[in-house]
Amino acid sequence: MIQGLATPVEMKLRLIPIFQHMHHDAQTAAKVRQLCVDMLPSYPARGFVMVTLHTLSLLSAQTLIDIPQQVELLLHYLQQDPRRAIKLKVLSDLHLLTKKAPHMWAQHNLQVLCSFISITPYDNLKLRALTVLSVLAESSPLITKESSLMEVCLENCYHSNIAISTEASTVLTNLACQLSKGASSKVDETLLNQCVAAVESLLTVCVTETTEQHQLMLKKSLSCVSCLCKSFPALASSLADTIYSLLDVAQGEMPLLLYQGLAAVGSTCPSGLEQLRFDLLDRLQEVSAMPQDKQQDFQVLLTSLVLMACPVPLPGHMTKTLIDSLTSDPNHWTAFCVARQAARWGHHTVAVKLLQRLPSLVASEHLHFWLISLGEFCAGEEQLSHIHPDQPQHKGTVTLAQACRHYQKGTTALKASVTPTFPLEFQTQFSQLRAELLQAHANLLAACSTLQTCPPPAIATAMANVSGKEIQRTGRIGTQLQQCVAQFRMLSAKYGDLLQASFDADLTTLKSLTHLQQGCLLMAHVVDVLVLHNHQYISADVYNIQWDVPDFSRGESGGEALPPVFQDVLKMVQKTLEEAQGSAITHVQVSSVFKASCMLLREPLHFPRYFFQALQSTQIKVCSPLLIELRFIFS
């Protein structure tokens, strides 16, 4: 009917879009594609060409196997057809296919698109084509610094049209970030400097006006900054300084966007904000002079930035400034938001002081207990910050017991806040495991003190040689430490189960759980190396630990898989092992175990984002087949 000459063109234009749904059968899809391609030369009208090309693009996006041929066809019309409307439609379809399967592009397709961008005099066509390149640069394996893509970006990243310069800078940023993930993981310094210069220039241009277009371009520019900081953490400080310097000239909604950009830099690389912490604190004190409708957003953002930029623990005068700025604010939601951020960044002293007055200000009983539990957890973490490796063992034991008491109270309150709508499964399991981990460390410290009250007998070594049981060398403390090692390994397995069950969590939460699991394995390894089997590790590498956990802790750009505190513990263990030289257990080894436990406990716990907010939700429904269908199958 569509091929027939008797069918009017208007009817054909209404029938052709039906072909986009004929993707369930490969033969039918191939026949439809051949029919439409054969008809294109016979009907060169603008409407017919646009409808047919768009239908073929939608069909190819479903079948996938025809995407390379469709890209070739669209690029042919992009080059040969002089009509701007068709070129715009072609670029829109290319963007659709690129998002669907960027890996199906060929190298010569990329060259054709870059050539078109270089020769076209129309800004709208150039902008659409750069949008396609931006998607390609995110994931396509064709992207190399030797390709013509880089030349196109450098030609347009300083274009007079701010939208074009933004897209070109985005492509250049994606190019640099994509190259950093390659086999060599090294990016040319020239390319990186050009990318940073383009982004900084774009930021400066965007804040000059307050139009909606400039706001949109500023958001895209700040996204480029976040990507650069994620791939190249060394750039975070300079980019943060650039963003902060623009606050003095920004007007309207621009300062809020710039603060959000700084927050993105801080969440990716907190060390990039360290040089700005005093300046940010001064700006926080100026928030009270702002209009009432803007105070809440700026106060939460600036307080979060100060918490990101400052080391843990927060200096006393900074803590007082933060608390005073929030105490005068009648908006209790602002106080909760800041307390939540403080818990996420390990500033539990601030969180405790803010959460003290909030439970009595909510109407719901469940929220009341939720705030109480959160306050108890933060109070427990605050107690852990008072533990020091050089303090006497009995003081560390008392402080740890107080932290365990806070966690027990918090876990009880958290169970009271559970509702059918909000079961709080992750929060409950996370807090219970943390309480068990603290109790395991308490048992370990109690076992370490056993050496003073019940040291190994003088004949312990002889008894071990006769019986063949090495554990008898250590006496009673060895048996207790064996139980502690088993407890830490059991906790590691539980953290692994929680990690597997938290598939809806964000990547940072998964990294946090991985570090907690590694901490349990590390503590078990330390006890095993220093006390239980220290003679087996002489001249051995104590860094050779079988973690047996998913490697979520390694960054996208590659980096140290272990946190610095883990490396410090291993260095201390190596030094103690070299000094002991396989001798019988003494207070030196036990003291090193105590110090290792204190070092891990002192490391501030950053409550994961998934503890407060889920970015996605997965629901699984099991559907049973109907009885009628079963009868049909078995008949």
XYZ file of C-alpha atoms in Angstrom:
635
model
C 0.000 0.000 0.000
C 2.816 2.421 0.842
C 4.725 1.502 -2.298
C 1.680 1.966 -4.518
C 1.380 5.160 -6.518
C -2.363 5.311 -5.848
C -1.815 6.003 -2.140
C -1.657 9.761 -1.441
C 1.534 11.137 0.078
C -0.393 12.424 3.106
C -1.596 8.888 3.798
C 1.925 7.521 3.450
C 3.200 10.081 5.952
C 0.678 8.767 8.474
C 1.434 5.099 7.780
C 5.238 5.231 7.799
C 5.545 5.963 11.573
C 3.827 2.619 12.213
C 7.002 0.901 10.996
C 8.896 1.924 14.129
C 6.999 -0.762 16.076
C 7.953 -3.638 13.734
C 11.107 -4.582 15.616
C 9.971 -7.869 17.152
C 10.942 -9.894 14.096
C 14.333 -9.456 12.419
C 13.104 -10.328 8.938
C 10.184 -7.914 9.163
C 12.450 -5.148 10.463
C 14.915 -5.732 7.618
C 12.114 -5.672 5.049
C 10.710 -2.434 6.481
C 14.133 -0.822 6.456
C 14.788 -1.793 2.853
C 11.384 -0.444 1.821
C 11.942 2.935 3.479
C 15.477 3.310 2.147
C 14.293 2.552 -1.405
C 11.517 5.135 -1.134
C 13.713 8.006 0.046
C 15.177 8.934 -3.390
C 11.697 8.862 -4.961
C 10.144 11.238 -2.409
C 12.618 14.076 -1.710
C 10.026 16.320 -0.031
C 11.130 17.704 3.330
C 8.283 16.212 5.362
C 8.629 12.774 3.781
C 12.392 12.634 4.326
C 12.139 13.775 7.946
C 9.383 11.286 8.838
C 11.116 8.383 7.097
C 14.542 9.048 8.616
C 13.076 9.453 12.098
C 11.075 6.219 11.753
C 14.186 4.343 10.636
C 16.126 5.785 13.586
C 13.503 4.651 16.087
C 13.395 1.205 14.474
C 17.201 0.913 14.550
C 17.301 1.962 18.197
C 15.083 -1.035 18.996
C 16.733 -3.634 16.767
C 20.294 -2.388 17.505
C 21.822 -4.376 14.637
C 20.962 -1.676 12.089
C 22.463 1.236 14.033
C 25.742 1.404 12.019
C 23.822 1.493 8.717
C 21.422 4.110 10.075
C 24.299 6.294 11.268
C 25.794 6.091 7.778
C 22.460 7.062 6.228
C 21.957 10.006 8.569
C 25.476 11.301 8.007
C 24.909 11.051 4.251
C 21.892 13.340 4.506
C 23.772 15.608 6.896
C 26.419 16.150 4.254
C 24.390 16.107 1.048
C 21.018 17.631 1.887
C 21.218 21.464 1.994
C 17.985 21.962 3.972
C 18.584 23.082 7.550
C 15.378 21.502 8.895
C 16.488 18.082 7.695
C 19.975 18.601 9.125
C 18.477 19.468 12.507
C 16.293 16.344 12.419
C 19.278 14.228 11.385
C 21.359 15.539 14.292
C 18.486 14.861 16.681
C 18.294 11.256 15.445
C 22.075 10.889 15.701
C 21.863 12.008 19.326
C 19.181 9.370 19.934
C 21.274 6.580 18.411
C 24.442 7.734 20.168
C 22.804 7.559 23.586
C 21.517 4.083 22.725
C 24.772 2.563 21.432
C 27.825 4.861 21.254
C 30.144 1.895 20.756
C 28.615 1.176 17.339
C 30.052 4.304 15.786
C 32.951 3.858 13.373
C 36.031 6.061 13.250
C 35.133 7.541 9.864
C 31.672 8.451 11.219
C 33.350 10.539 13.890
C 35.544 12.223 11.291
C 32.515 13.111 9.158
C 30.721 14.702 12.095
C 33.805 16.694 13.111
C 34.238 17.927 9.537
C 30.620 19.054 9.475
C 31.102 21.052 12.687
C 34.152 22.771 11.233
C 32.493 23.880 7.988
C 28.903 24.668 8.989
C 28.222 28.404 9.441
C 25.027 27.906 11.477
C 25.233 28.019 15.251
C 22.175 25.839 15.886
C 23.580 23.038 13.714
C 26.988 23.345 15.339
C 25.405 23.157 18.783
C 23.374 20.037 17.956
C 26.431 18.312 16.501
C 28.524 19.144 19.570
C 25.805 17.612 21.735
C 26.237 14.357 19.811
C 30.008 14.542 20.296
C 29.515 15.101 24.018
C 27.688 11.791 24.349
C 30.318 10.044 22.228
C 33.153 11.431 24.330
C 31.632 9.994 27.514
C 31.886 6.330 26.585
C 33.033 5.688 23.038
C 36.338 3.782 22.576
C 36.985 5.860 19.429
C 37.996 8.895 21.455
C 41.726 9.605 21.237
C 43.721 12.778 21.583
C 45.037 12.340 18.025
C 41.542 12.456 16.508
C 40.042 15.557 14.926
C 37.690 15.776 17.897
C 40.237 17.704 19.925
C 40.741 20.240 17.129
C 36.998 20.829 16.926
C 36.787 21.371 20.689
C 39.647 23.859 20.747
C 38.092 25.777 17.856
C 34.756 26.190 19.624
C 35.466 26.282 23.368
C 35.931 30.072 23.136
C 33.045 30.650 20.717
C 31.038 33.858 21.030
C 27.869 31.776 21.473
C 27.924 30.674 25.105
C 25.901 27.525 24.405
C 28.424 26.366 21.785
C 31.398 27.145 24.007
C 29.734 25.237 26.858
C 29.160 22.131 24.751
C 32.692 22.300 23.334
C 34.143 22.573 26.842
C 31.951 19.662 27.934
C 33.273 17.546 25.062
C 36.847 18.530 25.934
C 36.253 17.604 29.584
C 34.728 14.253 28.660
C 37.676 13.639 26.346
C 40.213 14.252 29.126
C 38.277 12.158 31.649
C 37.811 9.326 29.159
C 41.524 9.261 28.331
C 42.353 9.097 32.052
C 40.456 5.802 32.275
C 42.428 4.222 29.435
C 45.177 1.655 29.631
C 47.930 4.209 30.235
C 45.774 6.376 32.568
C 48.011 9.315 31.664
C 46.667 12.443 30.034
C 48.796 14.911 28.142
C 49.500 17.960 30.309
C 48.785 20.235 27.362
C 45.316 18.756 26.916
C 44.595 19.016 30.626
C 45.733 22.637 30.815
C 43.632 23.537 27.780
C 40.627 21.849 29.340
C 41.043 23.680 32.656
C 41.551 27.012 30.901
C 38.407 26.517 28.807
C 36.288 25.604 31.836
C 37.584 28.503 33.942
C 36.958 30.943 31.093
C 33.458 29.571 30.673
C 32.714 29.973 34.388
C 33.791 33.599 34.236
C 31.516 34.301 31.272
C 28.506 32.512 32.770
C 28.357 34.581 35.967
C 28.298 37.908 34.119
C 24.546 37.704 33.515
C 21.590 36.228 35.388
C 19.475 34.953 32.484
C 18.081 31.422 32.483
C 20.431 30.450 29.662
C 23.467 31.595 31.630
C 22.230 29.688 34.680
C 21.856 26.531 32.612
C 25.311 26.984 31.105
C 26.773 27.569 34.567
C 25.289 24.279 35.779
C 26.895 22.448 32.855
C 30.200 24.187 33.521
C 30.112 23.167 37.176
C 29.384 19.598 36.084
C 32.600 19.757 34.061
C 34.442 20.947 37.166
C 33.057 18.021 39.168
C 34.131 15.536 36.480
C 37.633 17.006 36.365
C 37.987 16.816 40.147
C 36.818 13.209 40.135
C 39.338 12.177 37.482
C 42.158 14.533 38.517
C 42.016 15.240 42.288
C 45.117 17.436 42.064
C 43.061 20.064 40.219
C 40.462 20.383 42.978
C 42.194 23.198 44.893
C 42.745 25.467 41.882
C 39.242 24.904 40.523
C 37.716 25.557 43.949
C 39.671 28.822 44.175
C 38.359 29.835 40.757
C 34.748 29.173 41.754
C 35.146 31.004 45.064
C 36.687 34.060 43.392
C 33.560 34.448 41.247
C 31.276 34.847 44.272
C 32.103 38.552 44.540
C 30.792 39.317 41.038
C 27.898 36.839 40.930
C 24.353 38.179 41.148
C 20.858 36.729 41.509
C 20.792 32.928 41.650
C 24.412 32.580 40.572
C 25.963 32.545 44.091
C 23.746 29.630 45.112
C 24.840 27.678 42.022
C 28.485 28.461 42.745
C 28.128 27.200 46.319
C 26.545 24.032 44.949
C 29.533 23.675 42.636
C 31.884 24.002 45.599
C 29.858 21.343 47.416
C 30.277 19.028 44.419
C 34.035 19.608 44.506
C 34.107 18.975 48.258
C 32.102 15.766 48.048
C 34.474 14.476 45.357
C 37.721 15.727 46.898
C 37.343 17.310 50.379
C 40.993 18.358 50.489
C 40.289 20.814 47.675
C 38.378 23.076 50.084
C 40.882 23.164 52.950
C 42.380 26.511 51.915
C 38.901 28.088 51.868
C 37.628 27.025 55.288
C 38.191 30.379 57.037
C 36.743 32.345 54.123
C 33.691 30.086 54.085
C 33.275 30.533 57.833
C 33.301 34.322 57.392
C 30.634 34.087 54.705
C 28.550 31.856 56.972
C 28.460 34.613 59.575
C 27.096 36.992 56.919
C 24.102 34.785 56.095
C 21.936 36.422 58.759
C 21.992 39.657 56.735
C 20.457 37.953 53.697
C 16.729 38.001 52.870
C 14.691 35.499 54.878
C 13.704 33.405 51.844
C 17.364 32.749 50.949
C 18.811 32.155 54.399
C 17.994 28.449 54.695
C 19.585 27.347 51.411
C 22.717 29.414 51.938
C 23.050 28.395 55.578
C 22.841 24.673 54.844
C 25.223 24.938 51.901
C 27.810 27.084 53.664
C 27.721 24.986 56.820
C 28.156 21.836 54.749
C 31.105 23.425 52.946
C 32.742 24.360 56.252
C 32.277 20.794 57.515
C 33.805 19.413 54.316
C 36.756 21.785 54.424
C 37.667 21.461 58.102
C 39.632 18.544 59.522
C 38.223 16.168 62.102
C 37.881 17.016 64.951
C 36.591 20.512 64.297
C 38.426 23.273 66.230
C 36.525 24.579 69.237
C 36.004 28.125 67.968
C 34.633 26.822 64.661
C 32.240 24.510 66.471
C 30.973 27.417 68.558
C 30.507 29.587 65.463
C 28.518 26.887 63.684
C 26.305 26.188 66.681
C 25.672 29.883 67.355
C 24.704 30.528 63.735
C 22.113 27.751 63.893
C 20.794 28.335 67.406
C 19.436 31.739 66.434
C 17.641 30.248 63.420
C 14.030 29.284 64.240
C 13.938 26.832 61.325
C 14.568 23.441 62.920
C 14.719 21.694 59.549
C 17.896 23.652 58.818
C 19.402 22.378 62.069
C 18.567 18.787 61.138
C 20.062 19.173 57.649
C 23.283 20.498 59.143
C 23.347 17.729 61.770
C 22.892 15.150 59.034
C 25.782 16.637 57.060
C 27.922 16.724 60.195
C 27.250 13.016 60.762
C 28.112 12.259 57.155
C 31.451 14.090 57.349
C 32.493 12.776 60.755
C 31.940 15.963 62.817
C 29.930 14.210 65.502
C 30.441 16.896 68.154
C 28.461 19.353 66.022
C 25.819 16.724 65.279
C 25.320 15.879 68.960
C 24.809 19.499 69.984
C 22.318 20.120 67.185
C 20.356 16.918 67.774
C 19.921 17.465 71.513
C 16.944 19.815 71.130
C 15.297 18.351 68.031
C 13.538 15.164 69.333
C 11.044 17.179 71.382
C 10.158 19.408 68.417
C 8.626 16.780 66.114
C 5.011 15.656 66.115
C 5.554 12.028 65.122
C 6.607 9.440 67.677
C 8.605 7.558 65.061
C 10.558 10.666 64.085
C 11.122 11.361 67.777
C 12.843 8.003 68.270
C 14.696 8.347 64.954
C 16.267 11.619 66.124
C 17.070 10.113 69.519
C 18.814 7.159 67.893
C 20.806 9.420 65.580
C 21.878 11.553 68.531
C 22.993 8.479 70.493
C 25.008 7.162 67.550
C 26.770 10.500 67.152
C 27.392 10.654 70.912
C 29.011 7.226 70.732
C 31.237 8.320 67.860
C 32.158 11.465 69.782
C 33.331 9.285 72.679
C 35.570 7.331 70.318
C 37.357 10.533 69.321
C 38.701 10.748 72.908
C 40.543 7.441 72.584
C 44.272 7.823 71.989
C 46.862 5.092 71.298
C 49.297 6.535 73.873
C 46.848 6.677 76.774
C 46.659 3.961 79.472
C 44.677 0.873 78.547
C 42.129 1.249 81.327
C 41.148 4.745 80.116
C 40.626 3.472 76.594
C 38.512 0.620 77.928
C 36.281 2.990 79.922
C 35.800 5.342 76.960
C 34.977 2.454 74.657
C 32.445 1.111 77.155
C 30.672 4.478 77.141
C 30.561 4.435 73.333
C 29.079 0.933 73.391
C 26.440 2.110 75.855
C 25.431 4.957 73.536
C 25.139 2.578 70.610
C 22.981 0.168 72.581
C 20.609 3.005 73.476
C 20.591 4.219 69.888
C 19.843 0.776 68.491
C 16.909 0.389 70.876
C 15.513 3.799 69.893
C 16.006 3.031 66.203
C 13.898 -0.120 66.488
C 11.129 1.984 68.023
C 11.179 4.314 64.999
C 10.474 1.553 62.467
C 7.168 1.748 60.580
C 5.678 -0.453 57.835
C 6.290 2.373 55.369
C 9.880 2.935 56.509
C 11.313 -0.393 57.737
C 14.836 1.091 58.106
C 16.461 -2.259 57.370
C 19.831 -0.877 56.312
C 19.973 1.592 59.194
C 19.180 -1.125 61.731
C 21.727 -3.588 60.358
C 24.398 -0.918 59.993
C 24.005 0.320 63.578
C 23.859 -3.214 64.991
C 27.059 -4.168 63.187
C 28.735 -1.006 64.414
C 27.687 -1.835 67.986
C 29.012 -5.391 67.587
C 32.264 -4.037 66.179
C 32.741 -1.741 69.166
C 31.978 -4.643 71.495
C 34.558 -6.765 69.665
C 37.174 -4.053 70.216
C 36.136 -3.879 73.881
C 36.653 -7.634 74.213
C 40.035 -7.265 72.521
C 41.158 -4.552 74.948
C 39.971 -6.664 77.877
C 41.948 -9.612 76.533
C 45.065 -7.439 76.214
C 44.914 -6.633 79.924
C 44.942 -10.375 80.678
C 48.704 -10.438 80.091
C 49.198 -8.420 83.272
C 46.815 -10.423 85.454
C 47.509 -13.874 84.026
C 50.800 -14.049 82.067
C 51.887 -17.259 80.294
C 53.604 -19.767 82.597
C 57.353 -20.248 82.384
C 56.940 -23.711 80.860
C 54.519 -22.490 78.145
C 57.088 -22.831 75.359
C 58.090 -26.331 76.448
C 54.454 -27.403 76.651
C 53.821 -26.073 73.151
C 56.809 -27.975 71.767
C 55.669 -31.216 73.390
C 51.987 -30.975 72.479
C 52.481 -29.365 69.076
C 49.839 -26.724 69.882
C 51.368 -23.319 69.253
C 48.540 -21.567 71.063
C 49.918 -22.837 74.374
C 52.922 -20.521 73.979
C 50.692 -17.562 74.826
C 48.788 -19.016 77.759
C 45.311 -17.780 78.616
C 45.597 -14.571 76.588
C 46.094 -16.628 73.434
C 42.759 -18.393 73.883
C 40.971 -15.097 74.445
C 42.623 -13.475 71.440
C 41.654 -16.455 69.304
C 38.047 -15.780 70.205
C 38.519 -12.097 69.311
C 39.957 -13.032 65.917
C 36.992 -15.301 65.248
C 34.646 -12.487 66.264
C 36.308 -10.011 63.893
C 36.167 -12.481 61.015
C 32.500 -13.131 61.721
C 31.837 -9.373 61.645
C 33.667 -9.157 58.337
C 31.335 -11.794 56.923
C 28.310 -9.885 58.233
C 29.537 -6.672 56.621
C 29.952 -8.648 53.419
C 26.346 -9.813 53.614
C 25.181 -6.235 54.210
C 27.293 -5.109 51.267
C 25.665 -7.657 48.984
C 22.183 -6.736 50.193
C 22.728 -2.987 49.691
C 22.609 -3.052 45.893
C 20.510 0.127 45.874
C 23.227 2.069 47.686
C 25.448 4.666 46.057
C 29.110 4.015 45.320
C 30.357 6.018 48.304
C 28.235 3.913 50.657
C 29.625 0.732 49.131
C 33.156 2.052 49.630
C 32.362 2.838 53.266
C 31.033 -0.665 53.878
C 34.086 -2.121 52.168
C 36.406 -0.145 54.439
C 34.527 -1.333 57.518
C 34.794 -4.912 56.314
C 38.497 -4.453 55.633
C 38.940 -2.964 59.103
C 37.606 -6.158 60.682
C 39.952 -8.299 58.598
C 42.854 -5.989 59.382
C 42.290 -6.237 63.132
C 42.138 -10.035 62.933
C 45.333 -10.002 60.874
C 47.124 -7.766 63.386
C 46.312 -10.074 66.305
C 47.345 -13.097 64.290
C 50.651 -11.530 63.240
C 51.725 -10.032 66.554
C 50.499 -12.560 69.104
C 49.145 -15.851 67.842
C 51.550 -16.764 65.048
C 54.230 -14.099 65.207
C 57.057 -16.592 64.661
C 55.612 -17.461 61.250
C 55.808 -13.850 60.030
C 59.491 -13.226 60.638
C 60.980 -11.690 57.453
C 57.512 -11.857 55.912
C 55.415 -9.117 54.373
C 52.587 -8.208 56.730
C 51.001 -6.157 53.942
C 50.057 -9.360 52.131
C 46.475 -9.638 53.393
C 43.789 -11.611 51.588
C 41.001 -9.040 51.818
C 38.478 -11.148 49.900
C 36.151 -8.159 49.504
C 34.874 -6.260 46.429
C 37.256 -3.489 45.367
C 34.799 -0.602 45.665
C 37.463 1.385 47.467
C 39.570 2.028 44.392
C 38.743 5.274 42.673
C 37.856 5.664 39.031
C 41.220 7.169 38.213
C 43.053 4.503 40.186
C 44.650 5.154 43.534
C 45.349 3.728 46.932
C 42.874 0.990 47.725
C 43.599 1.170 51.477
C 42.767 4.174 53.669
C 45.768 5.935 55.238
C 44.944 4.680 58.744
C 45.179 1.076 57.510
C 48.622 1.756 56.088
C 49.733 3.348 59.365
C 48.580 0.272 61.284
C 50.459 -2.063 58.956
C 53.629 0.027 59.237
C 53.432 -0.130 63.028
C 52.884 -3.900 62.919
C 55.855 -4.365 60.607
C 58.064 -2.322 62.927
C 56.926 -4.228 66.028
C 57.450 -7.559 64.304
C 61.001 -6.647 63.380
C 61.756 -5.644 66.964
C 60.199 -8.781 68.487
C 62.126 -11.227 66.261
C 59.807 -14.127 67.090
C 60.264 -13.910 70.850
C 57.641 -15.057 73.309
C 54.646 -12.823 73.823
C 55.459 -9.695 75.801
C 53.841 -6.387 76.617
C 55.384 -4.943 73.414
C 53.205 -7.051 71.111
C 50.121 -6.579 73.275
C 50.699 -2.829 73.388
C 50.895 -2.763 69.594
C 47.585 -4.606 69.371
C 46.069 -2.021 71.716
C 47.471 0.843 69.617
C 46.164 -0.699 66.399
C 42.694 -0.994 67.903
C 42.785 2.620 69.104
C 43.964 3.863 65.706
C 41.027 2.190 63.981
C 38.549 3.378 66.607
C 39.772 6.976 66.427
C 39.184 7.128 62.690
C 35.921 9.122 62.424
C 32.982 7.191 61.054
C 31.354 8.954 58.122
C 27.755 7.835 58.134
C 27.037 6.725 54.555
C 24.575 8.580 52.379
C 22.388 5.480 52.140
C 21.830 5.778 55.899
C 19.774 8.927 55.226
C 18.857 8.880 51.545
C 18.363 6.267 48.824
C 19.084 7.356 45.261
C 17.242 4.407 43.761
C 14.784 1.700 44.748
C 14.486 -1.820 43.381
C 11.275 -3.805 43.681
C 11.146 -7.475 42.728
C 7.785 -9.113 42.102
C 7.473 -12.851 41.524
C 4.513 -13.637 39.274
C 3.102 -17.149 39.331
C 1.629 -18.509 36.073
C -2.126 -18.874 35.924
C -3.637 -22.324 36.360
C -5.162 -22.153 32.871
C -1.728 -21.560 31.341
C -0.277 -24.535 33.232
C -3.027 -26.814 31.949
C -2.336 -25.621 28.412
C 1.390 -26.329 28.785
C 0.990 -29.849 30.169
C -1.746 -30.740 27.702
